[in-house]
XYZ file of C-alpha atoms in Angstrom:
235
model
C 377.809 -86.280 118.408
C 377.257 -82.802 117.331
C 379.056 -80.009 119.269
C 377.170 -76.530 119.175
C 379.574 -73.622 119.519
C 378.632 -70.400 120.588
C 380.076 -67.247 118.239
C 380.939 -64.121 120.343
C 378.645 -61.176 119.077
C 380.607 -58.311 118.075
C 381.361 -55.710 120.279
C 379.073 -52.734 121.199
C 378.896 -49.669 119.966
C 379.200 -46.796 122.925
C 375.803 -45.638 121.084
C 374.807 -48.918 121.266
C 375.239 -49.828 124.658
C 374.027 -46.802 126.160
C 370.814 -47.330 124.360
C 370.590 -50.797 125.854
C 371.359 -49.375 129.461
C 369.001 -47.232 129.151
C 366.602 -49.621 127.957
C 367.605 -51.695 130.836
C 366.876 -48.847 133.331
C 363.551 -48.596 131.683
C 362.460 -52.219 132.201
C 363.493 -52.327 135.661
C 361.625 -49.127 136.503
C 358.244 -51.067 134.938
C 359.485 -53.824 137.017
C 359.672 -51.937 140.169
C 355.925 -50.010 139.227
C 354.165 -53.333 138.831
C 355.854 -55.154 141.686
C 354.592 -52.246 143.826
C 351.165 -52.290 143.214
C 351.282 -56.079 143.003
C 352.533 -56.334 146.692
C 349.922 -53.826 148.088
C 346.915 -55.833 146.538
C 348.373 -59.045 147.653
C 349.089 -58.200 151.084
C 345.522 -56.475 151.226
C 343.292 -59.374 149.813
C 346.034 -61.967 151.857
C 345.248 -60.366 154.879
C 341.303 -60.197 154.125
C 341.245 -64.107 153.305
C 343.367 -65.151 155.494
C 345.832 -66.757 152.689
C 349.775 -67.320 153.507
C 350.022 -67.760 150.024
C 349.053 -64.634 149.056
C 350.562 -62.451 151.934
C 353.709 -64.590 150.505
C 353.467 -63.652 147.366
C 353.192 -59.896 148.043
C 355.946 -60.276 149.674
C 357.894 -61.892 147.473
C 357.192 -59.037 145.215
C 359.143 -56.738 147.222
C 361.887 -59.010 146.653
C 361.222 -58.588 142.582
C 361.177 -54.891 143.925
C 365.109 -55.194 145.500
C 365.658 -56.623 141.792
C 364.745 -53.837 139.707
C 366.435 -51.508 142.471
C 369.645 -53.373 141.908
C 369.461 -52.633 138.036
C 368.741 -49.225 138.359
C 371.433 -48.610 140.746
C 373.906 -50.345 138.506
C 372.797 -48.324 135.516
C 373.240 -44.864 136.909
C 376.919 -45.086 136.888
C 379.358 -43.558 134.284
C 380.460 -47.406 133.540
C 377.898 -50.038 134.759
C 380.038 -53.480 134.240
C 382.037 -51.769 137.242
C 378.993 -52.962 139.175
C 378.405 -55.606 137.431
C 379.763 -58.349 140.225
C 378.313 -56.669 142.867
C 374.890 -56.162 141.425
C 375.196 -59.836 140.595
C 375.831 -60.915 144.326
C 373.050 -58.455 145.592
C 370.537 -59.952 143.186
C 372.105 -63.740 144.403
C 371.035 -62.444 147.909
C 367.689 -61.765 146.883
C 367.534 -64.839 145.209
C 368.438 -66.804 148.890
C 365.795 -64.043 150.548
C 362.824 -65.645 148.068
C 364.079 -69.278 148.432
C 364.133 -68.960 152.063
C 360.369 -67.154 152.616
C 358.933 -69.084 150.172
C 360.133 -72.274 151.548
C 359.461 -71.492 154.977
C 355.915 -70.058 154.545
C 355.390 -73.194 152.455
C 356.323 -75.654 155.178
C 354.567 -73.720 157.866
C 351.308 -73.902 155.505
C 351.598 -77.488 155.442
C 352.287 -78.581 159.114
C 349.426 -75.830 160.406
C 347.162 -76.696 157.538
C 345.923 -73.239 157.114
C 342.423 -73.342 155.282
C 341.802 -69.782 153.763
C 339.004 -68.053 152.384
C 338.582 -67.943 148.523
C 339.810 -64.692 147.131
C 338.527 -63.899 143.569
C 341.199 -60.819 143.949
C 343.797 -62.980 144.303
C 342.633 -64.773 141.707
C 342.454 -61.904 138.957
C 346.109 -60.865 140.519
C 347.763 -64.139 139.579
C 345.899 -64.213 135.908
C 347.187 -60.396 135.283
C 351.098 -61.454 136.864
C 350.604 -64.563 133.877
C 349.959 -62.062 131.336
C 352.479 -58.983 132.758
C 355.538 -60.976 133.738
C 356.483 -63.406 130.928
C 356.737 -60.170 128.218
C 358.583 -58.442 130.752
C 361.168 -61.093 131.607
C 361.670 -61.845 127.957
C 362.281 -57.834 127.224
C 365.117 -57.914 130.226
C 367.020 -61.102 129.085
C 366.953 -60.175 125.578
C 368.542 -56.488 126.707
C 370.739 -58.447 129.039
C 372.196 -60.692 126.558
C 372.237 -57.981 124.432
C 374.542 -56.264 126.951
C 376.289 -58.962 127.807
C 375.061 -58.162 131.878
C 374.645 -61.070 133.731
C 373.066 -58.640 136.424
C 370.244 -57.715 133.920
C 369.839 -61.553 133.016
C 369.518 -62.754 136.481
C 366.636 -60.019 137.337
C 364.890 -61.331 134.071
C 365.363 -64.978 136.015
C 364.032 -63.208 139.005
C 360.634 -61.532 137.032
C 360.335 -65.251 135.416
C 360.129 -66.931 138.885
C 357.656 -64.317 139.721
C 355.777 -65.982 136.757
C 355.847 -69.239 138.285
C 354.951 -67.858 141.862
C 351.670 -66.700 139.976
C 350.980 -70.164 138.538
C 351.748 -71.291 141.688
C 348.948 -69.076 143.419
C 346.531 -69.277 140.894
C 346.564 -73.475 141.162
C 346.365 -73.042 144.900
C 343.926 -70.557 145.240
C 341.464 -72.087 142.053
C 341.967 -75.424 144.103
C 341.219 -74.010 147.418
C 338.173 -72.447 146.374
C 336.824 -75.246 144.130
C 338.277 -78.484 146.142
C 339.004 -77.353 149.284
C 342.662 -78.332 148.391
C 344.769 -75.654 150.869
C 347.827 -77.874 150.487
C 348.630 -77.577 146.861
C 349.811 -74.328 147.005
C 352.733 -74.730 149.556
C 353.403 -78.190 148.344
C 354.104 -76.325 144.595
C 355.681 -73.302 146.543
C 358.262 -75.720 148.126
C 359.747 -76.598 144.394
C 359.801 -72.785 143.472
C 361.917 -72.377 146.638
C 364.302 -74.729 145.591
C 364.415 -73.417 141.688
C 364.846 -69.982 143.463
C 367.796 -71.253 145.934
C 369.633 -72.791 142.217
C 368.989 -69.435 140.713
C 370.649 -67.568 143.547
C 373.628 -70.010 143.534
C 374.341 -69.612 139.914
C 373.832 -65.998 140.008
C 376.182 -65.724 142.832
C 378.713 -67.541 140.851
C 378.076 -65.227 137.831
C 376.271 -67.875 135.664
C 373.457 -66.191 135.411
C 373.399 -65.881 131.659
C 375.833 -68.938 130.269
C 376.353 -72.066 131.872
C 379.907 -72.815 133.473
C 382.811 -73.191 131.164
C 385.775 -71.359 129.455
C 384.562 -68.075 127.179
C 386.315 -67.479 124.313
C 388.103 -63.738 124.807
C 386.977 -61.369 121.887
C 389.220 -58.492 123.276
C 392.198 -60.252 124.055
C 391.590 -60.111 127.868
C 392.128 -63.193 130.538
C 389.207 -65.227 129.159
C 386.950 -64.289 131.968
C 384.581 -63.023 129.148
C 383.778 -60.218 126.948
C 381.599 -57.895 128.571
C 380.858 -56.219 125.034
C 378.614 -59.608 124.535
C 380.884 -62.534 124.549
C 379.677 -63.541 128.235
C 376.381 -64.351 127.163
C 374.941 -67.083 125.355
C 372.950 -66.000 122.310
C 369.087 -67.173 122.058
């Protein structure tokens, strides 16, 4: 059996850390801006169509907004690493809120047998999110790993979950519009809720970047992980 060992990255220079910190803020700001637009469009279209899925998707965007704001709050500090644990805990809470909301709305939709009207605006919005969110999540994850920041990596996971929800929404809206299968979206939504809950648990434990297990310190610390890059796994 082959054992794969991750070699810790060399410590970042102050200039590199500052540059990556600015990039993390720009990406968070882009995420917040996009999700504000997404939330307004989705909720408005959902109310018009009577679609629980669309309204739920729009409200999920507000969770994404909070995630981006947490990152901006963290990196406004002179020493962002000092806010890492707080940011990660706040991120976990947003994951749990997302899981609770999506799970509740999915179950309620299944029990009530909601039958929304077709929504071309909702379908277009879901397609747009499927194109934008994976790229944004990839950029956030690379930046978070380079910084050794579990909070930034958790934010990228939050963005990736939005991609999954976009796919779920698209499938649900298309099936409802073409076949009248209004139950397809809430069933898939339950799966997303479980994934979000697991991600929230991992973020709370500080496992947003690497799986649990000892990390080899690179700075003579107590082995809790090197914030200069050793705490996060390489691609």
